[in-house]
CSV table of C-alpha atoms in Angstrom, one decimal:
chain,number,residue,atom,x,y,z
A,1,MET,CA,81.8,182.3,7.3
A,2,SER,CA,80.3,179.9,5.2
A,3,LYS,CA,81.0,178.6,1.8
A,4,ASN,CA,77.0,178.3,1.8
A,5,LYS,CA,76.7,182.6,1.7
A,6,PRO,CA,76.4,184.3,-1.8
A,7,VAL,CA,79.4,186.1,-3.2
A,8,VAL,CA,78.6,189.0,-5.1
A,9,LEU,CA,81.6,191.1,-7.3
A,10,ILE,CA,80.6,194.6,-7.5
A,11,GLY,CA,83.1,197.3,-10.1
A,12,LEU,CA,83.1,199.0,-13.2
A,13,MET,CA,83.6,197.7,-16.4
A,14,GLY,CA,87.3,196.2,-16.9
A,15,SER,CA,87.8,195.2,-13.5
A,16,GLY,CA,87.6,191.7,-14.5
A,17,LYS,CA,84.5,190.5,-12.3
A,18,THR,CA,83.6,187.6,-14.7
A,19,SER,CA,87.0,186.2,-14.6
A,20,ALA,CA,87.6,186.5,-10.7
A,21,GLY,CA,84.1,185.3,-10.1
A,22,ARG,CA,84.4,182.0,-12.2
A,23,LEU,CA,87.6,181.3,-10.0
A,24,ILE,CA,85.3,181.7,-6.6
A,25,ALA,CA,82.6,180.3,-7.9
A,26,GLU,CA,84.6,176.9,-8.7
A,27,ALA,CA,87.1,177.4,-5.4
A,28,LEU,CA,83.8,177.3,-3.5
A,29,GLY,CA,81.8,174.5,-5.3
A,30,LEU,CA,79.0,177.2,-5.8
A,31,PRO,CA,77.5,178.3,-9.5
A,32,PHE,CA,78.4,181.1,-11.4
A,33,SER,CA,76.1,184.1,-12.9
A,34,ASP,CA,76.9,186.9,-15.1
A,35,SER,CA,74.2,189.2,-16.3
A,36,ASP,CA,75.3,188.9,-20.0
A,37,ALA,CA,73.7,185.4,-20.0
A,38,PHE,CA,71.1,186.5,-17.4
A,39,LEU,CA,69.8,189.1,-20.0
A,40,LYS,CA,70.2,187.1,-23.1
A,41,GLN,CA,67.7,183.9,-21.9
A,42,ARG,CA,65.4,186.8,-19.8
A,43,TYR,CA,65.0,189.7,-22.1
A,44,GLY,CA,66.8,188.4,-25.2
A,45,GLY,CA,69.3,190.9,-26.3
A,46,THR,CA,73.1,191.7,-24.9
A,47,ALA,CA,73.5,194.8,-22.8
A,48,ALA,CA,74.4,196.7,-25.8
A,49,GLN,CA,71.1,195.2,-27.3
A,50,LEU,CA,69.0,195.9,-24.7
A,51,ALA,CA,70.4,199.4,-24.4
A,52,GLU,CA,69.4,199.8,-27.7
A,53,ARG,CA,65.8,198.5,-27.9
A,54,ASP,CA,64.6,199.7,-24.1
A,55,GLY,CA,66.7,202.3,-23.3
A,56,ALA,CA,69.7,202.9,-20.7
A,57,ASP,CA,67.2,202.9,-17.6
A,58,ALA,CA,65.5,199.9,-18.6
A,59,LEU,CA,68.9,198.2,-19.2
A,60,HIS,CA,69.8,198.6,-15.5
A,61,ARG,CA,66.6,197.9,-13.5
A,62,TYR,CA,67.3,194.6,-16.1
A,63,GLU,CA,70.5,193.8,-14.2
A,64,ALA,CA,69.4,195.0,-10.8
A,65,ASP,CA,66.8,192.3,-11.4
A,66,HIS,CA,69.9,189.5,-12.0
A,67,VAL,CA,71.3,190.6,-9.2
A,68,LEU,CA,67.8,190.2,-6.8
A,69,HIS,CA,67.1,187.4,-8.9
A,70,GLN,CA,70.4,185.5,-7.8
A,71,LEU,CA,70.3,186.4,-4.3
A,72,ALA,CA,67.1,185.2,-4.0
A,73,GLY,CA,67.7,181.5,-4.2
A,74,GLU,CA,70.8,179.1,-3.1
A,75,PRO,CA,74.1,180.5,-2.6
A,76,VAL,CA,75.5,181.6,-5.9
A,77,VAL,CA,78.7,183.8,-7.2
A,78,VAL,CA,77.2,186.7,-9.3
A,79,ALA,CA,79.0,189.4,-11.3
A,80,ALA,CA,77.4,192.4,-11.6
A,81,ALA,CA,76.8,195.0,-13.8
A,82,ALA,CA,78.4,198.4,-11.7
A,83,SER,CA,74.5,200.0,-12.1
A,84,THR,CA,73.1,197.5,-9.7
A,85,VAL,CA,74.6,199.4,-6.6
A,86,GLU,CA,72.2,202.4,-7.7
A,87,PHE,CA,69.5,200.7,-6.6
A,88,PRO,CA,68.6,200.8,-3.1
A,89,GLU,CA,67.0,197.3,-3.1
A,90,VAL,CA,69.9,195.8,-4.6
A,91,ARG,CA,72.2,197.1,-1.7
A,92,GLU,CA,69.6,195.9,1.0
A,93,ALA,CA,70.2,192.3,-1.0
A,94,LEU,CA,73.3,192.6,-1.0
A,95,GLY,CA,74.2,192.6,3.0
A,96,ARG,CA,73.0,188.7,2.7
A,97,ALA,CA,76.0,188.3,0.6
A,98,PHE,CA,80.0,188.5,0.7
A,99,VAL,CA,80.8,191.3,-1.8
A,100,VAL,CA,84.1,192.2,-2.9
A,101,TRP,CA,84.4,194.9,-4.9
A,102,VAL,CA,86.8,194.7,-7.5
A,103,ASP,CA,88.8,198.4,-8.7
A,104,ALA,CA,91.5,199.7,-10.6
A,105,SER,CA,92.6,203.3,-11.4
A,106,ASP,CA,90.9,205.0,-14.1
A,107,GLU,CA,93.5,204.4,-16.4
A,108,VAL,CA,93.6,200.9,-15.8
A,109,LEU,CA,89.9,200.4,-16.5
A,110,ALA,CA,89.6,202.7,-19.7
A,111,ARG,CA,92.4,200.9,-20.9
A,112,ARG,CA,91.1,197.6,-20.5
A,113,VAL,CA,87.8,198.3,-22.1
A,114,LYS,CA,89.3,200.1,-25.1
A,115,SER,CA,91.1,196.7,-25.7
A,116,SER,CA,87.7,195.2,-26.2
A,117,SER,CA,85.1,196.2,-28.3
A,118,HIS,CA,81.9,195.8,-25.5
A,119,ARG,CA,82.0,199.4,-24.9
A,120,PRO,CA,84.5,201.5,-26.7
A,121,ASP,CA,83.9,204.8,-25.9
A,122,PHE,CA,83.5,203.8,-22.0
A,123,GLY,CA,85.3,206.9,-19.6
A,124,PRO,CA,85.5,205.6,-15.9
A,125,ALA,CA,85.5,208.6,-14.1
A,126,ALA,CA,81.7,210.0,-14.6
A,127,MET,CA,80.8,206.4,-13.6
A,128,ARG,CA,82.7,206.0,-10.5
A,129,ALA,CA,82.1,209.7,-9.3
A,130,ARG,CA,78.1,208.1,-9.2
A,131,ARG,CA,78.7,204.7,-7.9
A,132,GLU,CA,81.9,204.6,-6.1
A,133,PRO,CA,80.1,205.9,-2.9
A,134,PHE,CA,77.8,202.8,-3.1
A,135,PHE,CA,80.3,200.6,-3.9
A,136,ARG,CA,82.1,201.2,-0.4
A,137,GLU,CA,79.4,201.2,1.3
A,138,VAL,CA,78.3,197.7,0.4
A,139,ALA,CA,81.9,195.9,0.0
A,140,ASP,CA,83.2,193.2,2.5
A,141,LEU,CA,86.5,193.8,0.6
A,142,ARG,CA,88.2,195.9,-1.9
A,143,CYS,CA,91.0,194.1,-4.2
A,144,ASP,CA,93.2,196.5,-6.4
A,145,VAL,CA,93.4,194.6,-9.7
A,146,GLY,CA,95.4,197.2,-11.2
A,147,ASP,CA,98.1,194.9,-8.9
A,148,LEU,CA,96.2,191.6,-8.0
A,149,THR,CA,95.5,189.2,-10.8
A,150,PRO,CA,92.2,187.2,-10.7
A,151,GLU,CA,93.8,184.3,-8.8
A,152,GLN,CA,94.8,186.4,-6.4
A,153,VAL,CA,91.4,188.1,-6.2
A,154,ARG,CA,90.3,184.8,-5.6
A,155,ASP,CA,92.6,184.2,-2.7
A,156,ALA,CA,92.1,187.2,-0.8
A,157,THR,CA,88.3,186.6,-1.3
A,158,LEU,CA,88.8,183.2,0.2
A,159,ARG,CA,90.7,184.0,3.0
A,160,GLU,CA,88.3,187.1,3.9
A,161,MET,CA,85.7,184.7,4.3
A,162,GLY,CA,87.5,182.5,6.7
A,163,LEU,CA,87.4,179.7,4.5
A,164,PRO,CA,90.5,176.7,5.3
A,165,GLU,CA,91.8,175.6,2.3
A,166,ASP,CA,90.1,172.0,3.4
A,167,ASP,CA,86.7,173.7,2.5
A,168,ARG,CA,87.4,174.7,-1.0
A,169,HIS,CA,87.0,172.7,-3.8
């Protein structure tokens, strides 16, 4: 597999997509794109602000646009919002990428998110029930971040992509 293939990290909130994604991007020498910066630049607000201003459905469409926009260009590492897998066109586009599903138990994810102010009322069970079949459909690799550090996710991803040490930055 080539390091010129995009890598997309998917998973529920609190799974560490951004932390692992930055490490993978650095190792591959590719740009990193997180939806937070994209949403601010393109739509003028954070996810929470956009959900309040435009509604959750609009926010999810904006997050899907982020993934589609990034996969239409040069190779990049993308931390994708969990909602994006609900869009058939995103799942189709993910076929061109190496997709890493970062996951953990609902208890671990709820504990991680509770420690931040991003979404204090986050409950992963309902989101998992709705999105897990899609995660399974598109993922090339699943990493349990209840057990793995972001560095171990990076290393597992690079190994699974078949990249020798000398192809890494």
